[in-house]
Coordinates of C-alpha atoms in Angstrom, one line a residue:
X1 CA 0.0 0.0 0.0
X2 CA 1.0 3.6 -0.5
X3 CA 2.0 5.8 2.4
X4 CA -1.3 7.6 2.4
X5 CA -3.3 4.4 2.5
X6 CA -1.3 3.1 5.4
X7 CA -1.8 6.4 7.3
X8 CA -5.5 6.3 6.5
X9 CA -5.9 2.8 7.8
X10 CA -4.0 3.5 11.0
X11 CA -5.9 6.8 11.6
X12 CA -9.3 5.0 11.1
X13 CA -8.4 2.3 13.6
X14 CA -7.2 5.0 16.1
X15 CA -10.5 6.9 15.7
X16 CA -12.5 3.7 16.4
X17 CA -10.4 3.1 19.6
X18 CA -10.3 6.6 20.9
X19 CA -14.0 7.2 20.5
X20 CA -14.6 4.6 23.3
X21 CA -12.7 6.7 25.8
X22 CA -14.6 10.0 25.2
X23 CA -17.0 10.5 28.1
X24 CA -20.7 10.7 27.3
X25 CA -22.7 13.8 28.3
X26 CA -26.4 14.7 28.7
X27 CA -26.6 15.8 25.1
X28 CA -24.2 13.2 23.6
X29 CA -24.8 9.6 24.6
X30 CA -22.3 6.7 24.2
X31 CA -24.1 5.6 21.1
X32 CA -24.0 9.1 19.6
X33 CA -20.2 9.4 20.3
X34 CA -19.5 6.1 18.6
X35 CA -21.8 7.1 15.7
X36 CA -19.7 10.2 15.1
X37 CA -16.5 8.2 15.4
X38 CA -17.6 5.6 12.9
X39 CA -18.7 8.3 10.4
X40 CA -15.3 10.1 10.7
X41 CA -13.4 6.7 10.4
X42 CA -15.4 5.7 7.3
X43 CA -14.7 9.1 5.7
X44 CA -11.0 8.7 6.3
X45 CA -11.1 5.2 4.7
X46 CA -13.1 6.5 1.7
X47 CA -10.7 9.3 1.1
X48 CA -7.4 7.3 1.5
X49 CA -8.8 4.0 0.1
X50 CA -6.7 1.4 2.0
X51 CA -9.7 -0.9 1.3
X52 CA -12.0 -1.1 -1.7
X53 CA -14.8 1.4 -1.3
X54 CA -17.5 -1.3 -1.3
X55 CA -15.7 -3.2 1.6
X56 CA -15.4 0.0 3.6
X57 CA -19.1 0.7 3.1
X58 CA -20.1 -2.8 4.1
X59 CA -18.0 -2.5 7.3
X60 CA -20.4 0.1 8.6
X61 CA -23.0 -2.6 9.1
X62 CA -21.1 -4.6 11.7
X63 CA -19.4 -1.5 13.2
X64 CA -22.8 0.1 13.9
X65 CA -23.9 -3.1 15.6
X66 CA -20.7 -3.9 17.5
X67 CA -20.4 -0.4 19.0
X68 CA -24.2 -0.3 19.9
X69 CA -24.9 2.6 17.6
X70 CA -28.0 0.8 16.2
X71 CA -30.2 -1.5 18.3
X72 CA -30.1 -4.4 15.7
X73 CA -28.8 -5.5 12.3
X74 CA -32.1 -4.4 10.7
X75 CA -31.4 -0.8 11.7
X76 CA -27.8 -1.1 10.5
X77 CA -29.2 -2.0 7.0
X78 CA -31.8 0.9 6.8
X79 CA -29.9 2.6 4.0
X80 CA -30.0 -0.5 1.9
X81 CA -33.8 -0.5 1.9
X82 CA -34.1 3.2 1.2
X83 CA -35.9 4.0 -2.1
X84 CA -33.0 6.2 -3.2
X85 CA -30.6 3.3 -3.7
X86 CA -33.1 1.6 -6.0
X87 CA -33.5 4.8 -7.9
X88 CA -29.7 4.8 -8.4
X89 CA -29.7 1.2 -9.6
X90 CA -32.5 2.0 -12.1
X91 CA -30.7 5.1 -13.3
X92 CA -27.6 3.1 -14.3
X93 CA -29.8 0.9 -16.4
X94 CA -31.6 3.9 -18.0
X95 CA -28.2 5.4 -18.8
X96 CA -27.0 2.2 -20.4
X97 CA -30.2 2.0 -22.5
X98 CA -29.7 5.6 -23.8
X99 CA -26.1 4.7 -24.9
X100 CA -27.3 1.6 -26.7
X101 CA -29.1 3.8 -29.3
X102 CA -27.7 6.7 -31.3
X103 CA -29.7 9.2 -29.2
X104 CA -26.8 11.0 -27.6
X105 CA -24.8 11.4 -30.8
X106 CA -28.0 12.6 -32.6
X107 CA -28.6 15.3 -30.0
X108 CA -24.9 16.3 -30.1
X109 CA -25.0 16.5 -33.9
X110 CA -28.0 18.8 -33.8
X111 CA -26.2 21.1 -31.2
X112 CA -23.0 21.2 -33.2
X113 CA -24.9 22.2 -36.3
X114 CA -26.5 25.0 -34.4
X115 CA -23.4 26.1 -32.4
X116 CA -20.4 24.5 -34.2
X117 CA -19.0 27.5 -36.0
X118 CA -15.8 27.1 -34.0
X119 CA -14.2 24.9 -31.3
X120 CA -15.3 27.2 -28.5
X121 CA -19.0 26.8 -29.5
X122 CA -18.5 23.1 -29.9
X123 CA -17.3 23.0 -26.3
X124 CA -20.5 24.8 -25.4
X125 CA -22.5 22.2 -27.4
X126 CA -20.9 19.4 -25.4
X127 CA -21.6 21.2 -22.2
X128 CA -25.3 21.7 -23.0
X129 CA -25.6 18.1 -24.1
X130 CA -24.0 16.9 -20.9
X131 CA -26.2 19.1 -18.8
X132 CA -29.4 18.0 -20.5
X133 CA -28.6 14.3 -20.3
X134 CA -27.5 14.7 -16.7
X135 CA -30.9 16.2 -15.7
X136 CA -32.4 12.7 -15.7
X137 CA -29.5 10.2 -15.5
X138 CA -26.5 10.1 -13.1
X139 CA -23.6 12.6 -13.5
X140 CA -21.2 9.7 -13.6
X141 CA -23.0 8.0 -16.4
X142 CA -23.3 11.2 -18.4
X143 CA -19.6 12.1 -18.1
X144 CA -18.7 8.5 -19.1
X145 CA -21.0 8.7 -22.2
X146 CA -19.4 11.9 -23.5
X147 CA -15.8 11.1 -22.8
X148 CA -15.7 8.7 -25.8
X149 CA -17.2 11.3 -28.1
X150 CA -14.7 14.0 -26.9
X151 CA -11.7 11.7 -27.4
X152 CA -12.9 11.1 -30.9
X153 CA -13.2 14.8 -31.5
X154 CA -9.7 15.5 -30.2
X155 CA -8.2 13.1 -32.7
X156 CA -8.9 15.8 -35.4
X157 CA -5.9 17.7 -34.0
X158 CA -2.6 16.6 -35.7
X159 CA -0.4 18.6 -33.3
X160 CA 0.0 17.1 -29.8
X161 CA 0.2 20.5 -28.1
X162 CA -3.0 21.7 -29.7
X163 CA -4.7 18.5 -28.7
X164 CA -3.6 18.6 -25.1
X165 CA -4.5 22.3 -24.7
X166 CA -8.0 21.8 -26.1
X167 CA -8.4 18.5 -24.3
X168 CA -7.7 20.1 -21.0
X169 CA -10.6 22.5 -21.5
X170 CA -13.0 19.8 -22.7
X171 CA -12.1 17.3 -20.0
X172 CA -12.6 19.8 -17.2
X173 CA -15.8 21.2 -18.8
X174 CA -17.5 17.8 -19.1
X175 CA -17.8 17.0 -15.3
X176 CA -18.6 20.6 -14.5
X177 CA -21.4 20.7 -17.0
X178 CA -22.7 17.3 -15.9
X179 CA -22.8 18.3 -12.3
X180 CA -24.4 21.7 -13.1
X181 CA -27.0 19.9 -15.2
X182 CA -27.7 17.5 -12.4
X183 CA -29.4 20.3 -10.5
X184 CA -32.2 20.6 -13.1
X185 CA -34.5 17.9 -11.7
X186 CA -34.5 15.7 -8.6
X187 CA -33.8 12.8 -10.9
X188 CA -30.6 14.4 -12.0
X189 CA -28.6 13.1 -9.0
X190 CA -29.1 10.8 -6.1
X191 CA -27.9 13.7 -3.9
X192 CA -31.0 15.7 -4.9
X193 CA -33.2 12.8 -3.6
X194 CA -31.1 12.5 -0.5
X195 CA -31.5 16.2 0.2
X196 CA -35.3 16.0 -0.3
X197 CA -35.4 12.9 2.0
X198 CA -33.6 14.9 4.8
X199 CA -35.9 17.9 4.3
X200 CA -38.9 15.7 4.7
X201 CA -37.5 13.7 7.6
X202 CA -36.3 16.8 9.6
X203 CA -39.0 19.3 8.8
X204 CA -42.0 17.5 7.5
X205 CA -41.9 19.6 4.3
X206 CA -42.1 17.7 1.0
X207 CA -40.3 19.4 -2.0
X208 CA -42.1 18.4 -5.2
X209 CA -40.5 17.6 -8.5
X210 CA -41.7 20.8 -10.1
X211 CA -40.7 22.9 -7.1
X212 CA -37.2 21.5 -7.3
X213 CA -37.1 22.4 -11.0
X214 CA -38.3 25.9 -10.3
X215 CA -35.3 26.3 -7.9
X216 CA -32.8 24.5 -10.1
X217 CA -33.4 25.4 -13.7
X218 CA -32.7 29.2 -13.5
X219 CA -29.4 28.5 -11.7
X220 CA -28.4 26.1 -14.4
X221 CA -29.4 28.5 -17.2
X222 CA -27.2 31.2 -15.6
X223 CA -24.3 29.0 -14.5
X224 CA -23.8 26.9 -17.7
X225 CA -22.7 29.8 -20.0
X226 CA -20.7 31.4 -17.1
X227 CA -18.8 28.1 -16.5
X228 CA -18.2 27.9 -20.3
X229 CA -16.9 31.4 -20.5
X230 CA -14.6 30.9 -17.5
X231 CA -13.2 27.6 -18.8
X232 CA -12.5 29.0 -22.3
X233 CA -10.9 32.1 -20.8
X234 CA -8.7 30.1 -18.3
X235 CA -7.5 27.3 -20.6
X236 CA -8.3 28.4 -24.1
X237 CA -8.7 26.1 -27.1
X238 CA -7.0 25.7 -30.5
X239 CA -9.4 26.6 -33.3
X240 CA -10.0 24.3 -36.3
X241 CA -11.1 24.9 -39.8
X242 CA -14.8 24.6 -40.7
X243 CA -14.1 21.6 -42.9
X244 CA -12.4 19.7 -40.1
X245 CA -15.5 20.4 -37.9
X246 CA -17.9 19.4 -40.6
X247 CA -16.0 16.1 -41.2
X248 CA -16.3 15.3 -37.5
X249 CA -20.0 15.9 -37.6
X250 CA -20.4 13.8 -40.7
X251 CA -18.5 10.9 -39.1
X252 CA -20.7 10.8 -36.0
X253 CA -22.5 7.5 -36.0
X254 CA -26.0 8.7 -36.5
X255 CA -28.4 7.0 -38.9
X256 CA -30.6 9.4 -40.9
X257 CA -33.8 7.8 -39.7
X258 CA -34.6 6.6 -36.2
X259 CA -35.2 2.8 -35.9
X260 CA -37.8 1.4 -33.6
X261 CA -35.5 0.9 -30.6
X262 CA -34.3 4.5 -30.6
X263 CA -37.9 5.7 -30.8
X264 CA -38.8 3.3 -28.0
X265 CA -36.1 4.7 -25.7
X266 CA -37.1 8.3 -26.4
X267 CA -40.8 7.4 -25.7
X268 CA -39.9 5.7 -22.3
X269 CA -37.6 8.5 -21.2
X270 CA -40.2 11.2 -22.2
X271 CA -43.0 9.3 -20.4
X272 CA -40.8 9.0 -17.2
X273 CA -40.2 12.7 -17.3
X274 CA -43.9 13.5 -17.7
X275 CA -44.8 11.2 -14.8
X276 CA -42.0 12.7 -12.6
X277 CA -43.6 16.1 -13.2
X278 CA -47.0 14.7 -12.4
X279 CA -45.6 13.3 -9.1
X280 CA -45.8 16.9 -7.8
X281 CA -49.5 16.6 -7.7
X282 CA -50.1 12.8 -7.7
X283 CA -47.9 11.0 -5.1
X284 CA -48.7 7.7 -6.7
X285 CA -46.2 8.6 -9.4
X286 CA -43.3 8.3 -7.0
X287 CA -39.9 9.2 -8.6
X288 CA -38.3 5.9 -7.8
X289 CA -41.3 3.8 -8.9
X290 CA -41.5 5.6 -12.2
X291 CA -37.7 5.0 -12.7
X292 CA -38.1 1.3 -11.9
X293 CA -41.1 0.9 -14.3
X294 CA -39.1 2.6 -17.1
X295 CA -36.1 0.4 -16.3
X296 CA -38.3 -2.7 -16.4
X297 CA -39.7 -1.7 -19.9
X298 CA -36.2 -1.8 -21.4
X299 CA -36.0 -5.6 -20.7
X300 CA -39.3 -6.6 -22.4
X301 CA -39.0 -9.7 -24.7
X302 CA -38.6 -9.1 -28.4
X303 CA -37.8 -5.4 -27.7
X304 CA -35.1 -5.9 -25.2
X305 CA -33.1 -2.7 -25.3
X306 CA -31.0 -4.1 -22.4
X307 CA -29.8 -7.5 -21.2
X308 CA -29.1 -8.3 -17.6
X309 CA -25.4 -8.7 -18.3
X310 CA -25.2 -5.3 -19.8
X311 CA -27.0 -3.8 -16.8
X312 CA -24.7 -5.5 -14.3
X313 CA -21.6 -4.1 -16.1
X314 CA -23.1 -0.6 -16.2
X315 CA -23.7 -0.4 -12.4
X316 CA -21.2 1.4 -10.3
X317 CA -21.4 -0.8 -7.3
X318 CA -19.1 1.4 -5.2
X319 CA -21.5 4.2 -5.7
X320 CA -24.4 2.0 -4.7
X321 CA -22.7 0.8 -1.4
X322 CA -21.5 4.3 -0.6
X323 CA -25.0 5.9 -0.9
X324 CA -26.6 3.1 1.1
X325 CA -24.0 3.1 3.9
X326 CA -24.1 6.9 4.3
X327 CA -27.9 6.9 4.5
X328 CA -27.7 4.3 7.2
X329 CA -25.1 6.3 9.2
X330 CA -27.1 9.5 8.7
X331 CA -30.3 7.8 9.9
X332 CA -28.4 6.7 13.0
X333 CA -27.0 10.2 13.6
X334 CA -30.6 11.5 13.8
X335 CA -31.8 8.5 15.9
X336 CA -29.0 9.1 18.4
X337 CA -29.7 12.8 18.8
X338 CA -26.4 14.0 17.2
X339 CA -28.4 16.6 15.3
X340 CA -29.7 18.2 18.6
X341 CA -26.1 18.3 19.9
X342 CA -24.8 20.0 16.8
X343 CA -27.5 22.6 17.0
X344 CA -26.2 23.8 20.4
X345 CA -23.1 25.1 18.6
X346 CA -25.1 27.3 16.2
X347 CA -25.6 31.0 16.8
X348 CA -28.9 32.2 18.0
X349 CA -29.0 35.0 15.4
X350 CA -27.3 36.1 12.3
X351 CA -27.5 39.7 11.1
X352 CA -27.5 38.9 7.4
X353 CA -30.2 39.1 4.7
X354 CA -31.5 35.9 3.2
X355 CA -29.0 36.3 0.3
X356 CA -26.1 36.6 2.8
X357 CA -27.2 33.5 4.8
X358 CA -27.5 31.4 1.6
X359 CA -24.2 32.6 0.2
X360 CA -22.3 31.8 3.5
X361 CA -23.9 28.3 3.5
X362 CA -22.9 27.7 -0.1
X363 CA -19.3 28.7 0.6
X364 CA -19.1 26.6 3.7
X365 CA -20.4 23.6 1.6
X366 CA -17.7 24.1 -1.0
X367 CA -15.0 24.5 1.6
X368 CA -16.1 21.4 3.4
X369 CA -16.1 19.4 0.2
X370 CA -12.3 19.8 0.2
X371 CA -12.1 18.2 3.6
X372 CA -15.0 15.7 3.1
X373 CA -15.2 15.1 -0.6
X374 CA -18.0 12.6 -0.1
X375 CA -21.1 14.5 -0.9
X376 CA -23.7 12.0 0.7
X377 CA -21.7 12.2 4.0
X378 CA -21.7 15.9 3.9
X379 CA -25.4 16.0 3.5
X380 CA -25.8 13.7 6.5
X381 CA -23.5 15.9 8.5
X382 CA -24.9 19.3 7.7
X383 CA -28.7 18.7 7.3
X384 CA -29.7 18.8 11.0
X385 CA -27.4 21.7 11.9
X386 CA -28.8 23.8 9.0
X387 CA -32.4 23.0 10.0
X388 CA -31.5 24.0 13.5
X389 CA -29.9 27.2 12.3
X390 CA -33.0 28.2 10.4
X391 CA -35.1 27.6 13.6
X392 CA -32.7 29.8 15.6
X393 CA -32.8 32.7 13.2
X394 CA -36.5 32.3 12.2
X395 CA -36.3 31.5 8.5
X396 CA -37.7 28.7 6.5
X397 CA -35.4 25.6 6.6
X398 CA -35.8 25.3 2.9
X399 CA -33.4 28.2 2.3
X400 CA -30.2 26.6 3.9
X401 CA -31.3 23.0 2.9
X402 CA -31.9 23.8 -0.8
X403 CA -28.6 25.8 -0.8
X404 CA -27.0 22.6 0.5
X405 CA -28.8 20.5 -2.1
X406 CA -27.9 22.6 -5.1
X407 CA -24.3 23.3 -4.2
X408 CA -23.2 19.9 -2.7
X409 CA -23.5 18.2 -6.1
X410 CA -20.9 20.6 -7.6
X411 CA -17.8 19.0 -6.1
X412 CA -15.2 20.0 -8.6
X413 CA -12.8 22.3 -6.9
X414 CA -10.3 19.4 -7.2
X415 CA -10.8 16.2 -9.2
X416 CA -11.5 14.1 -6.0
X417 CA -15.2 13.3 -6.6
X418 CA -16.2 10.3 -8.8
X419 CA -17.4 12.5 -11.6
X420 CA -14.3 14.7 -12.3
X421 CA -12.0 11.8 -11.5
X422 CA -13.3 10.0 -14.7
X423 CA -11.9 12.7 -16.9
X424 CA -8.8 13.3 -14.7
X425 CA -7.8 9.7 -15.5
X426 CA -7.5 10.6 -19.2
X427 CA -4.3 12.5 -18.4
X428 CA -5.4 15.8 -20.1
X429 CA -5.0 17.9 -17.0
X430 CA -3.2 17.9 -13.6
X431 CA -4.8 18.1 -10.1
X432 CA -3.8 21.8 -9.8
X433 CA -5.3 22.7 -13.2
X434 CA -8.9 22.3 -12.2
X435 CA -9.2 25.0 -9.4
X436 CA -7.8 27.6 -11.8
X437 CA -11.4 27.7 -13.3
X438 CA -13.6 25.8 -10.8
X439 CA -12.8 28.0 -7.8
X440 CA -14.3 31.0 -9.6
X441 CA -17.3 28.8 -10.8
X442 CA -18.0 27.7 -7.3
X443 CA -18.0 31.2 -5.8
X444 CA -20.3 32.5 -8.6
X445 CA -22.5 29.4 -8.1
X446 CA -22.9 30.2 -4.4
X447 CA -23.9 33.8 -5.3
X448 CA -26.4 32.7 -8.0
X449 CA -28.0 30.2 -5.7
X450 CA -28.2 32.7 -2.9
X451 CA -29.7 35.3 -5.2
X452 CA -32.3 33.1 -6.8
X453 CA -33.5 30.8 -3.9
X454 CA -35.3 33.6 -1.9
X455 CA -37.1 34.6 -5.0
X456 CA -38.1 30.9 -5.9
X457 CA -39.2 30.2 -2.3
X458 CA -41.4 33.3 -2.3
X459 CA -43.0 32.1 -5.6
X460 CA -43.6 28.7 -4.1
X461 CA -45.0 30.2 -0.9
X462 CA -42.5 29.3 1.7
X463 CA -41.4 32.9 2.4

């Protein structure tokens, strides 16, 4: 193992030992202290990776039971029965079905014909395509889909320096656009559903599909072109002749006419989106249930867009185990009263307007993502304190919680999150290259979210 892995393993073990010697208090029971210790130890293991991610996540089951954090094994498995993890499983299948047909390339070809006068506009086309696809499938899957297309495009460059320069901009833009696009709908990211789950659990308020879109879409519409401008300005691209661009468009594998399977995939995805919107008024159209039905329809005999083997290969099992385990630990934090203990550290008043409060929360989220680059864990850590803060200062809990929900998915200050690390592994940019643009994007993101959320919440009727 590398030095960092060894240090991580030793540190995690020390945390699990030391937590047993920290005395319990009236506000923090023995179970609560052990709960916090297990969460910190697991985060250390996830960041340093001395063990496979899946094994680290599975260890939470027996750790929670052994250290009496949960009363039984059933409680230690609560995250694995949460509807969100089944939505994630279905979303991997939906993503795979979309890539089985020429739909993505067809959409990209249309965008390049509209915007593709130069390489800068082609980059914008890629970002728009990534954002749109990411609005209803996972950010990881979206980024993975477009990497192959970007790599094909970069082969146009005969000069290595030109290819590397342009590749840097494209490979950083892809995960940024995917994560920004993931804010459009609740289905765009499991983190959105996780945030909605904590809002409902801690406040009793249910954020509907349409309400989320009202809060998310304007932020995306503003942030996507801003992110594009910053990335082009910081890294630059090498321009190509119109003939080279046209040749690339013509070589995209897109049949002139859609076959039955492509039309079928479009119809299923469109129907899911319609039912997701209807879920805002008709709870029977649960987001996870709709996703599972759509997923099921891709396996129908004689149509069979997907096979089970293809689905199994498409699933990111580390992501599945990570989400399920963090939900379990988060549920335990609330059950053991850690949220009430954290609230005692919050100020009783903050002399800031709503914009200032949301902006500060957004910046705190981005800073904490550097220390805890595991977004589900951060949601579990911050949800209760943010709800407590809103109670202390007399504002709707939706303001800090939706700020958390919209900003936490944008984990790209450094390529440490699963989404940017996919493009980082292509070798087109270094670790220190990303913050040259993304630091500015995140600050502006916090400001845009802070400016829009009070307006959106007033329209919805929560202010």
